[in-house]
mmCIF file of C-alpha atoms in Angstrom:
data_model
loop_
_atom_site.group_PDB
_atom_site.id
_atom_site.type_symbol
_atom_site.label_atom_id
_atom_site.label_comp_id
_atom_site.label_asym_id
_atom_site.label_seq_id
_atom_site.Cartn_x
_atom_site.Cartn_y
_atom_site.Cartn_z
ATOM 1 C CA MET A 1 160.924 123.353 252.563
ATOM 2 C CA ASN A 2 158.835 126.202 254.122
ATOM 3 C CA SER A 3 155.388 125.317 255.277
ATOM 4 C CA SER A 4 153.689 127.060 252.442
ATOM 5 C CA THR A 5 154.833 124.345 249.848
ATOM 6 C CA SER A 6 154.091 121.390 252.254
ATOM 7 C CA LYS A 7 150.699 122.463 252.194
ATOM 8 C CA THR A 8 150.613 122.667 248.432
ATOM 9 C CA LEU A 9 152.045 119.304 248.530
ATOM 10 C CA ASP A 10 149.274 118.310 251.187
ATOM 11 C CA ALA A 11 146.542 119.795 249.360
ATOM 12 C CA HIS A 12 147.454 117.622 245.981
ATOM 13 C CA ALA A 13 147.924 114.435 247.584
ATOM 14 C CA PRO A 14 146.293 111.443 246.334
ATOM 15 C CA VAL A 15 142.885 110.631 248.258
ATOM 16 C CA LYS A 16 143.184 107.339 250.279
ATOM 17 C CA PRO A 17 140.049 105.266 249.384
ATOM 18 C CA LEU A 18 138.187 104.054 252.451
ATOM 19 C CA THR A 19 138.904 100.434 253.224
ATOM 20 C CA SER A 20 137.404 99.491 256.234
ATOM 21 C CA LEU A 21 133.555 99.456 255.086
ATOM 22 C CA ASN A 22 131.125 97.667 257.439
ATOM 23 C CA ALA A 23 129.487 94.556 255.809
ATOM 24 C CA CYS A 24 125.879 96.487 255.232
ATOM 25 C CA GLU A 25 127.687 99.318 253.572
ATOM 26 C CA SER A 26 129.603 96.988 251.519
ATOM 27 C CA ASP A 27 126.410 95.432 250.198
ATOM 28 C CA GLU A 28 124.819 98.117 249.306
ATOM 29 C CA ARG A 29 127.850 99.597 247.544
ATOM 30 C CA ASN A 30 127.962 96.378 245.697
ATOM 31 C CA LEU A 31 124.183 96.889 245.121
ATOM 32 C CA ALA A 32 124.856 100.060 243.510
ATOM 33 C CA TYR A 33 127.633 98.631 241.217
ATOM 34 C CA VAL A 34 124.874 96.269 239.973
ATOM 35 C CA VAL A 35 121.993 99.026 239.224
ATOM 36 C CA TYR A 36 124.481 100.931 237.667
ATOM 37 C CA GLY A 37 125.757 98.044 235.465
ATOM 38 C CA LEU A 38 121.836 97.132 234.994
ATOM 39 C CA LEU A 39 121.670 101.072 233.745
ATOM 40 C CA PHE A 40 124.207 100.807 231.418
ATOM 41 C CA ILE A 41 123.386 97.616 229.524
ATOM 42 C CA SER A 42 119.712 99.194 229.410
ATOM 43 C CA PRO A 43 119.671 100.440 225.908
ATOM 44 C CA PHE A 44 120.499 96.882 224.714
ATOM 45 C CA SER A 45 117.840 95.407 226.407
ATOM 46 C CA LEU A 46 114.851 97.642 225.361
ATOM 47 C CA GLY A 47 115.192 99.221 228.890
ATOM 48 C CA LEU A 48 113.953 95.995 230.619
ATOM 49 C CA THR A 49 117.302 96.352 232.712
ATOM 50 C CA ALA A 50 116.841 99.786 233.583
ATOM 51 C CA LEU A 51 113.217 99.083 235.151
ATOM 52 C CA ILE A 52 114.535 96.177 237.204
ATOM 53 C CA GLY A 53 117.389 98.434 238.065
ATOM 54 C CA VAL A 54 115.332 101.186 239.395
ATOM 55 C CA VAL A 55 112.993 98.962 240.822
ATOM 56 C CA LEU A 56 116.308 97.974 243.269
ATOM 57 C CA ALA A 57 117.334 101.755 243.959
ATOM 58 C CA TYR A 58 113.888 102.247 244.965
ATOM 59 C CA ILE A 59 114.184 99.574 247.486
ATOM 60 C CA LYS A 60 117.004 100.520 248.763
ATOM 61 C CA LYS A 61 117.427 104.161 248.699
ATOM 62 C CA HIS A 62 115.831 104.363 252.205
ATOM 63 C CA ASP A 63 117.853 101.558 253.939
ATOM 64 C CA CYS A 64 121.105 103.461 253.649
ATOM 65 C CA THR A 65 122.392 106.451 255.363
ATOM 66 C CA SER A 66 125.886 106.909 253.606
ATOM 67 C CA TYR A 67 126.991 108.443 250.473
ATOM 68 C CA ILE A 68 125.327 105.044 248.897
ATOM 69 C CA GLN A 69 122.225 106.883 249.256
ATOM 70 C CA THR A 70 122.993 109.474 246.860
ATOM 71 C CA HIS A 71 123.783 106.771 244.224
ATOM 72 C CA PHE A 72 120.515 105.313 244.474
ATOM 73 C CA ARG A 73 119.161 108.764 244.356
ATOM 74 C CA TYR A 74 121.158 109.829 241.157
ATOM 75 C CA GLN A 75 120.463 106.187 239.687
ATOM 76 C CA ILE A 76 116.285 106.829 239.894
ATOM 77 C CA LYS A 77 116.509 110.123 238.373
ATOM 78 C CA SER A 78 118.572 108.994 235.802
ATOM 79 C CA PHE A 79 116.134 106.339 234.725
ATOM 80 C CA TRP A 80 113.082 108.790 234.771
ATOM 81 C CA VAL A 81 115.163 110.967 232.505
ATOM 82 C CA ILE A 82 115.650 108.233 229.969
ATOM 83 C CA PHE A 83 112.088 107.157 230.360
ATOM 84 C CA ALA A 84 110.912 110.505 229.516
ATOM 85 C CA MET A 85 112.990 110.670 226.537
ATOM 86 C CA TRP A 86 112.133 107.275 225.202
ATOM 87 C CA ALA A 87 108.495 107.757 226.048
ATOM 88 C CA ILE A 88 108.603 110.978 223.759
ATOM 89 C CA ALA A 89 110.701 109.388 221.300
ATOM 90 C CA THR A 90 108.214 106.159 220.965
ATOM 91 C CA PHE A 91 104.953 108.764 221.089
ATOM 92 C CA ILE A 92 106.440 110.440 218.170
ATOM 93 C CA ALA A 93 107.360 107.464 216.162
ATOM 94 C CA VAL A 94 104.010 106.096 216.604
ATOM 95 C CA ILE A 95 101.971 109.266 215.938
ATOM 96 C CA CYS A 96 104.178 109.681 212.537
ATOM 97 C CA THR A 97 103.071 105.826 211.607
ATOM 98 C CA VAL A 98 99.554 106.140 212.285
ATOM 99 C CA PHE A 99 99.591 109.124 209.954
ATOM 100 C CA LEU A 100 101.613 107.797 207.258
ATOM 101 C CA THR A 101 99.591 104.422 207.452
ATOM 102 C CA TRP A 102 96.137 106.782 207.277
ATOM 103 C CA THR A 103 97.234 108.559 204.581
ATOM 104 C CA LEU A 104 98.109 105.476 202.546
ATOM 105 C CA VAL A 105 95.337 103.604 203.285
ATOM 106 C CA ASN A 106 93.359 106.910 202.254
ATOM 107 C CA LEU A 107 94.969 107.177 199.162
ATOM 108 C CA ILE A 108 94.581 103.692 198.133
ATOM 109 C CA TRP A 109 91.067 103.871 199.102
ATOM 110 C CA THR A 110 90.302 106.548 196.692
ATOM 111 C CA GLN A 111 92.499 105.352 193.880
ATOM 112 C CA TYR A 112 91.061 102.137 193.278
ATOM 113 C CA ASP A 113 87.348 102.738 194.546
ATOM 114 C CA ILE A 114 87.481 100.014 197.116
ATOM 115 C CA THR A 115 83.706 98.983 198.202
ATOM 116 C CA ASP A 116 84.613 95.522 200.066
ATOM 117 C CA TRP A 117 87.953 95.576 201.279
ATOM 118 C CA ARG A 118 87.869 91.295 200.840
ATOM 119 C CA GLN A 119 88.011 91.610 197.261
ATOM 120 C CA LEU A 120 90.973 93.626 196.999
ATOM 121 C CA ASP A 121 92.666 93.508 193.639
ATOM 122 C CA ILE A 122 95.297 96.263 193.593
ATOM 123 C CA ASP A 123 98.096 96.511 191.167
ATOM 124 C CA LEU A 124 100.617 98.825 193.185
ATOM 125 C CA SER A 125 102.604 99.507 189.773
ATOM 126 C CA ASP A 126 100.276 101.975 188.632
ATOM 127 C CA PHE A 127 99.799 103.647 192.178
ATOM 128 C CA ASP A 128 99.833 107.115 192.037
ATOM 129 C CA THR A 129 101.677 108.844 194.669
ATOM 130 C CA SER A 130 101.608 112.398 193.373
ATOM 131 C CA GLN A 131 98.479 113.132 195.480
ATOM 132 C CA ILE A 132 100.883 112.634 198.508
ATOM 133 C CA SER A 133 101.673 116.181 199.315
ATOM 134 C CA VAL A 134 105.601 117.096 200.017
ATOM 135 C CA SER A 135 104.381 118.709 203.776
ATOM 136 C CA THR A 136 103.066 115.440 204.557
ATOM 137 C CA LEU A 137 106.326 113.549 203.680
ATOM 138 C CA LEU A 138 108.354 115.978 205.466
ATOM 139 C CA GLY A 139 106.185 115.831 208.665
ATOM 140 C CA VAL A 140 106.689 112.160 209.000
ATOM 141 C CA ALA A 141 110.079 112.477 207.974
ATOM 142 C CA SER A 142 111.026 115.229 210.593
ATOM 143 C CA GLY A 143 108.966 113.137 213.123
ATOM 144 C CA TYR A 144 110.980 110.174 212.611
ATOM 145 C CA VAL A 145 114.282 111.975 212.916
ATOM 146 C CA VAL A 146 112.963 113.652 216.069
ATOM 147 C CA SER A 147 112.130 110.345 217.676
ATOM 148 C CA ALA A 148 115.667 109.023 216.485
ATOM 149 C CA ILE A 149 117.666 112.084 218.141
ATOM 150 C CA LEU A 150 115.580 112.010 221.109
ATOM 151 C CA THR A 151 116.274 108.057 221.278
ATOM 152 C CA VAL A 152 120.354 108.346 220.857
ATOM 153 C CA MET A 153 120.111 111.146 223.343
ATOM 154 C CA ALA A 154 118.741 109.057 226.229
ATOM 155 C CA THR A 155 120.909 106.248 225.080
ATOM 156 C CA VAL A 156 124.077 108.288 225.919
ATOM 157 C CA TRP A 157 122.486 110.119 228.304
ATOM 158 C CA ILE A 158 122.038 106.475 230.476
ATOM 159 C CA LEU A 159 125.874 105.059 229.242
ATOM 160 C CA ILE A 160 127.441 108.345 230.307
ATOM 161 C CA ALA A 161 125.526 108.712 233.498
ATOM 162 C CA SER A 162 126.273 104.981 234.740
ATOM 163 C CA VAL A 163 129.663 105.566 233.902
ATOM 164 C CA MET A 164 130.200 108.562 235.852
ATOM 165 C CA GLY A 165 128.314 107.011 238.760
ATOM 166 C CA LEU A 166 130.443 104.105 238.683
ATOM 167 C CA ILE A 167 133.210 106.150 239.292
ATOM 168 C CA ARG A 168 132.462 107.997 241.805
ATOM 169 C CA LEU A 169 131.386 105.161 243.621
ATOM 170 C CA ASN A 170 134.295 103.298 243.266
ATOM 171 C CA HIS A 171 136.237 106.480 244.605
ATOM 172 C CA HIS A 172 133.617 106.159 247.089
ATOM 173 C CA LYS A 173 132.137 110.077 246.617
ATOM 174 C CA PRO A 174 128.710 111.007 246.589
ATOM 175 C CA ILE A 175 127.078 111.705 243.279
ATOM 176 C CA GLY A 176 124.542 114.594 242.318
ATOM 177 C CA LYS A 177 124.220 118.265 242.506
ATOM 178 C CA ARG A 178 124.624 118.632 246.080
ATOM 179 C CA PHE A 179 127.465 116.791 246.587
ATOM 180 C CA GLN A 180 129.600 118.131 243.582
ATOM 181 C CA LYS A 181 132.343 119.450 246.125
ATOM 182 C CA ALA A 182 133.196 116.133 247.575
#
């Protein structure tokens, strides 16, 4: 076997994982696993576990100096991405709901000549919805669709980010744009 083929074989040899972690690094690594788990289940807990996870990541990000610090920073960045997406989706859904409610209340108010809200006697069987414009309905519907798409994108983002982080952490590799060559 010549030297060029032995170099090629060595270049493709599997990387041996680090087996001798000191106790502090092992604890930090275990905490990074926990935070990834909390981020992964956050879509199913309305984001509460993500909030707990990001607090843990913020607490530990300055305490470690190894590659695990990149994981804590990545977890924090991932949290803020999903937080922004969920916040925008929620804002859009709330605006659509308020607008739709206002439109319906205004329509009921004008159709039934309501003078005292305490004496409402409304028969919705003869309710005329023809006064609601198509553009209003399309605007509200498209707002809800955009909100749903943002929510799904945020959910998929955090699930994929958590799995990718877990894989890199399991292989003792840093994560993030600056460390993709590792």
